Coordinates of C-alpha atoms and ligand atoms in Angstrom, one line a residue:
X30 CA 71.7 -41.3 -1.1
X31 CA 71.7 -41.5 2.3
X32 CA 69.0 -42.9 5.0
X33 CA 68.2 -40.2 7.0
X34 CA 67.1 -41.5 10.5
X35 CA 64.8 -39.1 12.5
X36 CA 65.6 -38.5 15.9
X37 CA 63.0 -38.9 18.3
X38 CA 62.9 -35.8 20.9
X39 CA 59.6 -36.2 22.3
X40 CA 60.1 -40.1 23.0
X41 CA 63.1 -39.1 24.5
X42 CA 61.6 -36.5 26.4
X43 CA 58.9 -38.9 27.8
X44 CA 61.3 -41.4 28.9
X45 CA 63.0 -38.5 30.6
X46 CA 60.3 -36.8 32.6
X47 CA 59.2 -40.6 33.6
X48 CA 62.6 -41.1 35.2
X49 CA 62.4 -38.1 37.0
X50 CA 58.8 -38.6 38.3
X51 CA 59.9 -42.0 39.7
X52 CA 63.1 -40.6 41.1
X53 CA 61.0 -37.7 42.6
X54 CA 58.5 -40.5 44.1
X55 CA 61.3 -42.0 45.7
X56 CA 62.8 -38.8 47.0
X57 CA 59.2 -37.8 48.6
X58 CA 58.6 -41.3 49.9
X59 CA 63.0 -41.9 51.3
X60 CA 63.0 -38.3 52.3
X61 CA 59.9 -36.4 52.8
X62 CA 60.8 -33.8 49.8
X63 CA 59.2 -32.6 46.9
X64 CA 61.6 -30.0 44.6
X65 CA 60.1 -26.8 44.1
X66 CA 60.9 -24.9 41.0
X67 CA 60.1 -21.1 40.7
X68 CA 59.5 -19.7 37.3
X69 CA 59.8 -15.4 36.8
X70 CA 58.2 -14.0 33.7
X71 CA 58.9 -10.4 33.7
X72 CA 56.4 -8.4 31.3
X73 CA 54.4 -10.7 28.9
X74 CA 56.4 -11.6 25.7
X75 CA 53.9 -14.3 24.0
X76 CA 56.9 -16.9 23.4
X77 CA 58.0 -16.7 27.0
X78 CA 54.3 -17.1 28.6
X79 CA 53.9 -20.5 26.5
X80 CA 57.6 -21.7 27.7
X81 CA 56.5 -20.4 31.2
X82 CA 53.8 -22.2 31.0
X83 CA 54.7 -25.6 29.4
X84 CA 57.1 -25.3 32.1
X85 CA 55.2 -25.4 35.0
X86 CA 52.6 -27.6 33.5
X87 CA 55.6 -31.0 33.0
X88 CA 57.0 -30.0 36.4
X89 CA 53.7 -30.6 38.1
X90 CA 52.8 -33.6 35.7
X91 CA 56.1 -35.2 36.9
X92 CA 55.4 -34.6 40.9
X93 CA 57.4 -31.5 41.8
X94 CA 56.4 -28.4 42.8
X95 CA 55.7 -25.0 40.5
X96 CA 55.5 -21.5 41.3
X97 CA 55.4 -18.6 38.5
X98 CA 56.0 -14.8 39.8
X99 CA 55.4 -12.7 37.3
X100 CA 56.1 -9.1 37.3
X101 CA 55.1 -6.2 35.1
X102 CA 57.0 -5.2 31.9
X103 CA 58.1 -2.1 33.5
X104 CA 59.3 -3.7 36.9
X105 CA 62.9 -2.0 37.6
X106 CA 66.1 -4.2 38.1
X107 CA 65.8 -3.6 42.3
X108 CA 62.3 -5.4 42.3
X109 CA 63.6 -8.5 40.4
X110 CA 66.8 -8.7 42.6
X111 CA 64.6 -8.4 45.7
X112 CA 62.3 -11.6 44.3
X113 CA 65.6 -13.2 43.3
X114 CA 67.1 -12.9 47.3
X115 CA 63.7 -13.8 48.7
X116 CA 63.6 -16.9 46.3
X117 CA 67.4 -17.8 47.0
X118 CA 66.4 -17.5 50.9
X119 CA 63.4 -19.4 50.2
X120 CA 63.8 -23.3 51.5
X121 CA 61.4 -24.7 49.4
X122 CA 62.6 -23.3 46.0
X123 CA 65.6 -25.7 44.5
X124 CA 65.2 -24.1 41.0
X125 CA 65.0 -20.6 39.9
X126 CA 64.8 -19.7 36.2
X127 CA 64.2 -15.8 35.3
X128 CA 62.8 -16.4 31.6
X129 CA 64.7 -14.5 29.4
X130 CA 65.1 -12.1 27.1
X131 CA 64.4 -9.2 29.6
X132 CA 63.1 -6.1 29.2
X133 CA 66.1 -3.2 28.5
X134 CA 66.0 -1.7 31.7
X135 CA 67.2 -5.1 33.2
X136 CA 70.7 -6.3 33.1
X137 CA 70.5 -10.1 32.4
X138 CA 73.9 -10.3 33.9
X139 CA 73.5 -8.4 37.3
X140 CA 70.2 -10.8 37.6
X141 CA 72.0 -14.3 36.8
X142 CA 74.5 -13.2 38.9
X143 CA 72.6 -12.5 41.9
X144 CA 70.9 -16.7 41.6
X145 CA 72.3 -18.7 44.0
X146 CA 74.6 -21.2 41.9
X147 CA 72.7 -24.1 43.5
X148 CA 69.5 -23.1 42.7
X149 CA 70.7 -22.2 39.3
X150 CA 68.6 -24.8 37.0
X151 CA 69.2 -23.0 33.7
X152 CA 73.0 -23.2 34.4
X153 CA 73.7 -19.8 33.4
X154 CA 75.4 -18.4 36.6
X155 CA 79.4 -17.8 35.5
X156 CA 80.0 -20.3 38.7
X157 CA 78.2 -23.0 36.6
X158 CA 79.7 -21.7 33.0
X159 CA 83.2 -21.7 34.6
X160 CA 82.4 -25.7 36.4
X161 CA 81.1 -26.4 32.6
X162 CA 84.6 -25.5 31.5
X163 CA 86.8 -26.9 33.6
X164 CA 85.2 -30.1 34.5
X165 CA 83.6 -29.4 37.8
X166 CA 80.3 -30.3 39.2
X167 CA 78.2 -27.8 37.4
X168 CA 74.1 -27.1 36.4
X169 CA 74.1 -27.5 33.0
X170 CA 72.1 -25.7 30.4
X171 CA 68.9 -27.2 29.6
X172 CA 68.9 -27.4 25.9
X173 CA 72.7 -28.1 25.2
X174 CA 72.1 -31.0 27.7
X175 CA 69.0 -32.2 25.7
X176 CA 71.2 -32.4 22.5
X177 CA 73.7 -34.1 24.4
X178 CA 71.5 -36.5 25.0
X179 CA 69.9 -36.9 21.7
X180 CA 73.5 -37.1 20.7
X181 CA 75.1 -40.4 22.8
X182 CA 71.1 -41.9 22.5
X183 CA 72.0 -41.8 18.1
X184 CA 75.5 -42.2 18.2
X185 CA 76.6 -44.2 21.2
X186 CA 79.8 -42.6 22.0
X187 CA 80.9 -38.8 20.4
X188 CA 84.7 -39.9 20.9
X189 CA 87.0 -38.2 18.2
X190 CA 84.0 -36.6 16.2
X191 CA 84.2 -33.4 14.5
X192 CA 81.4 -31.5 15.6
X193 CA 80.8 -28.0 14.8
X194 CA 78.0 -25.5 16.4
X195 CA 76.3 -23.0 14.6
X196 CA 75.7 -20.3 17.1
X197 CA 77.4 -18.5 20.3
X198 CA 74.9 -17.4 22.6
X199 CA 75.1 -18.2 26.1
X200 CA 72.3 -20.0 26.8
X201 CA 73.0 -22.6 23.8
X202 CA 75.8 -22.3 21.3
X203 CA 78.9 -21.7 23.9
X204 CA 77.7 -24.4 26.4
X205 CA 76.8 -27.2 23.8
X206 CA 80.4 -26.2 22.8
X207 CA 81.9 -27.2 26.2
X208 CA 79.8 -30.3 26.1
X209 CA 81.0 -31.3 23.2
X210 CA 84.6 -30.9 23.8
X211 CA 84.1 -33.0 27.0
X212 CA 82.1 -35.2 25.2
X213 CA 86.5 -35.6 23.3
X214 CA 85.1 -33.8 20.3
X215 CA 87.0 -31.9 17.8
X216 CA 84.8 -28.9 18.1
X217 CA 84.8 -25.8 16.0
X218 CA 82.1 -23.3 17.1
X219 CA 80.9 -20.9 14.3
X220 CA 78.5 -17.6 13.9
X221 CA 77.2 -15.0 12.3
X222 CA 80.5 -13.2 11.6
X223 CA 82.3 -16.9 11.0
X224 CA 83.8 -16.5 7.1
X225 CA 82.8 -19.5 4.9
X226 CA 79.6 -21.0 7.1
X227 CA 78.6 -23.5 4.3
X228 CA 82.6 -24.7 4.0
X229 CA 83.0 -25.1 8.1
X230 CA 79.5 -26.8 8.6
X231 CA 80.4 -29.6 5.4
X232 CA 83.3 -30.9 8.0
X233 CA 80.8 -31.5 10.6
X234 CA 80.3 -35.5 11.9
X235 CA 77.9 -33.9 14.3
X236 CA 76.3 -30.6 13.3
X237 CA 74.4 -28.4 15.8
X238 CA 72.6 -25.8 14.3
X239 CA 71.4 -23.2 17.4
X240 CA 71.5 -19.4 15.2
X241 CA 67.7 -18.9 15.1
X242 CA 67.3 -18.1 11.5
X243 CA 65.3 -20.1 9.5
X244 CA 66.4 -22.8 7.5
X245 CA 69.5 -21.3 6.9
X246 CA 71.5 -24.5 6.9
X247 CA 71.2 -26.4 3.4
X248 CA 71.6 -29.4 2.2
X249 CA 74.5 -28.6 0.9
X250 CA 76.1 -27.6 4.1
X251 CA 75.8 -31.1 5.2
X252 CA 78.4 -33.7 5.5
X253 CA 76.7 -36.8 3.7
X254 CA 75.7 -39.0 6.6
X255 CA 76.1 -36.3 9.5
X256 CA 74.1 -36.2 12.6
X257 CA 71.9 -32.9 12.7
X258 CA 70.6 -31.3 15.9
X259 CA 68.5 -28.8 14.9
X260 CA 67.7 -25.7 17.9
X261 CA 66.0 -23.7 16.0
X262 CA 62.4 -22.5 16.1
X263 CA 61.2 -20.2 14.2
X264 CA 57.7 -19.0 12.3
X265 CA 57.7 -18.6 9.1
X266 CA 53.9 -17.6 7.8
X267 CA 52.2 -20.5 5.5
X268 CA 50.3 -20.5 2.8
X269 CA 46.8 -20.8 4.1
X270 CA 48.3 -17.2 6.5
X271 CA 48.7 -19.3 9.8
X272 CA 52.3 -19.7 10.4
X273 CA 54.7 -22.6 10.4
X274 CA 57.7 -23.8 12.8
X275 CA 60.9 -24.6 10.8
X276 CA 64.1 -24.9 12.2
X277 CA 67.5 -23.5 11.4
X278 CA 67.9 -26.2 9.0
X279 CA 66.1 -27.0 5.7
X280 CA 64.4 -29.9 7.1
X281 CA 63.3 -31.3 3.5
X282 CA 67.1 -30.7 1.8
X283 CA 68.2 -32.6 4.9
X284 CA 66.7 -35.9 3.6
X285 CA 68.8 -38.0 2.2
X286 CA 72.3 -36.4 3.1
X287 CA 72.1 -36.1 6.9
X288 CA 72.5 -39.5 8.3
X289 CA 70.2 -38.5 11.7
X290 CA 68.5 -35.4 12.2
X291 CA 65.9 -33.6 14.9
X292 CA 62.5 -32.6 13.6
X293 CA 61.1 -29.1 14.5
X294 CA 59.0 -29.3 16.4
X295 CA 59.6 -32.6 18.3
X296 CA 63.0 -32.7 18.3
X297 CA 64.8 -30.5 20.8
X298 CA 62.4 -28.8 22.4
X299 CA 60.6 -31.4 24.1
X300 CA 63.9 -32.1 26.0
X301 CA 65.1 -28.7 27.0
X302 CA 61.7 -29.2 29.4
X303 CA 62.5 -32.6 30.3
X304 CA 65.9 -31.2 31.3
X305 CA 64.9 -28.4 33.2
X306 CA 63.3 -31.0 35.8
X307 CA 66.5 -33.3 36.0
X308 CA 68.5 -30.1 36.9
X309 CA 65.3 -29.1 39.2
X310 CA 65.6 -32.6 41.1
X311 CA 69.3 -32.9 41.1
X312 CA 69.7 -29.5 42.7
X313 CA 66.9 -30.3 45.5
X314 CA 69.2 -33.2 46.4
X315 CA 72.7 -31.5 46.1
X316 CA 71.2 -29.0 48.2
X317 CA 70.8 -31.5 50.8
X318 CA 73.6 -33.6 50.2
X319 CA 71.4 -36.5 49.3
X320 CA 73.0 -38.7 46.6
X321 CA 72.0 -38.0 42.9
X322 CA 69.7 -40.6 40.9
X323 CA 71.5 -41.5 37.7
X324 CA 68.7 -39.5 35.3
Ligands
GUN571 N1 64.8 -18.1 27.0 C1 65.0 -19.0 25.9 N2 65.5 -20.1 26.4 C2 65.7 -20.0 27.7 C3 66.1 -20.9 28.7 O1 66.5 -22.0 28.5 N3 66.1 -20.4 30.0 C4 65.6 -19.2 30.3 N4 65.7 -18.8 31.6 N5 65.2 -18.3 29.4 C5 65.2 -18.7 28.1

């Protein structure tokens, strides 16, 4: 049997958001500037208004500056591109992050696309994926970044590490994936459609499981002494009929194989939040080619 160590998001998180509260005292007291970050919640999805919310709750509580627009579920795809230009125009908006999924009559892609790259904070604009890939100066996706950092904060350095992801979407799975590999990983990124999950996940040092189904990864499908980063959040209802968080991973098989895993909830999501103000603060001195804390 294994030790399995738990890995602390929410300290993490805390010690995060207090680095960037004293960097953004610095940069009003140096400079004069507080980073704004606007937040767009198109129609009212019940996940989304508690992420929009939490968001603009931590990036007030760490001194920068919030705005939500919200617009109706019906809102057409020329109304959100208009608030997107007004926002990119906007000189005291660093950070824009349109809350996704969106409603079907909005292309996601047309809407990224139309973010200016450097006010980009969810890192999802292809000028920041293709940076990401090839080693540039990119935003980076919040919640791949947080497991980064859970990641190096456990393991010190990731250097020849087989790591495999569980997952391809864009605003997780593919970016932790390029992380990873710059992190010199071996990295094998796996999905739905992927042949022998269970087989691919066992070769895994460093396992990140980011497929939103709950606790689909067993304790079998862990490498004895592996590092688990669990994305997932999902309800499942309980026995007394409120429901309960799991993960992606089955949390309670994980003990005593997985040599360090993230609990749900208070594992990743705490930092994804955390992150989304570094990349808030960063971009409000990129912007204005000040030089960039060390966060
Ligand atoms: N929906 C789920 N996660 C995210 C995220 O990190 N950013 C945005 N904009 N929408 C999301």
């Amino acid at each position: 049997m294994v030790e399995t160590r738990l890995i602390d998001g929410k300290a993490a998180a805390q010690a995060l958001r207090a680095r960037v509260a004293a960097a953004a005292a610095a940069l009003k007291a140096q400079h004069a500037i507080v980073p704004g970050l606007a937040a767009v919640l198109v129609g009212a999805d019940p996940s989304s208004e508690i992420y929009v919310r939490g968001k603009a709750k931590a990036t007030r509580a760490a001194g920068l500056d919030s705005v939500e627009h919200r617009l109706p579920a019906a809102a057409g795809e020329a109304e959100l591109l208009r608030l997107v230009a007004a926002l990119n125009a906007d000189p005291a908006v660093d950070g824009i992050l349109v809350q996704l999924p969106l409603p079907a009559q909005i292309d996601p892609h047309r809407v990224i696309e139309a973010i200016d790259p450097a006010k980009d904070v969810d890192g999802f604009h292809p000028q920041n994926v293709g940076r990401l890939w090839s080693g540039g100066r990119a935003m980076v996706p919040c919640t791949p970044y947080g497991c980064l950092m859970l990641l190096r904060q456990t393991l010190g350095s990731l250097t020849g590490a087989e790591a495999v992801v569980l997952g391809r979407s864009n605003i997780v799975g593919k970016p932790m994936a390029a992380l990873l590999l710059a992190e010199n990983c071996s990295v094998g990124l796996a999905h739905s459609k992927s042949r022998d999950l269970p087989a691919i996940a066992r070769r895994a040092d460093i396992l990140v499981a980011a497929v939103g189904r709950p606790e689909l990864v067993r304790g079998g499908w862990i490498k004895p002494g592996a590092t688990v980063i669990d994305v997932g959040v999902n309800r499942l209802p309980g026995a007394d009929g409120k429901s309960r968080l799991v993960g992606d991973v089955a949390f309670a098989e994980a003990q005593g194989v997985a040599g360090a895993i993230t609990p749900v909830p208070g594992g990743v999501g705490p930092m994804t939040i955390a992150c989304l103000l570094r990349n808030t603060l960063i971009a409000a001195c990129r912007r204005r080619g000040i030089a960039e804390p060390a966060l």
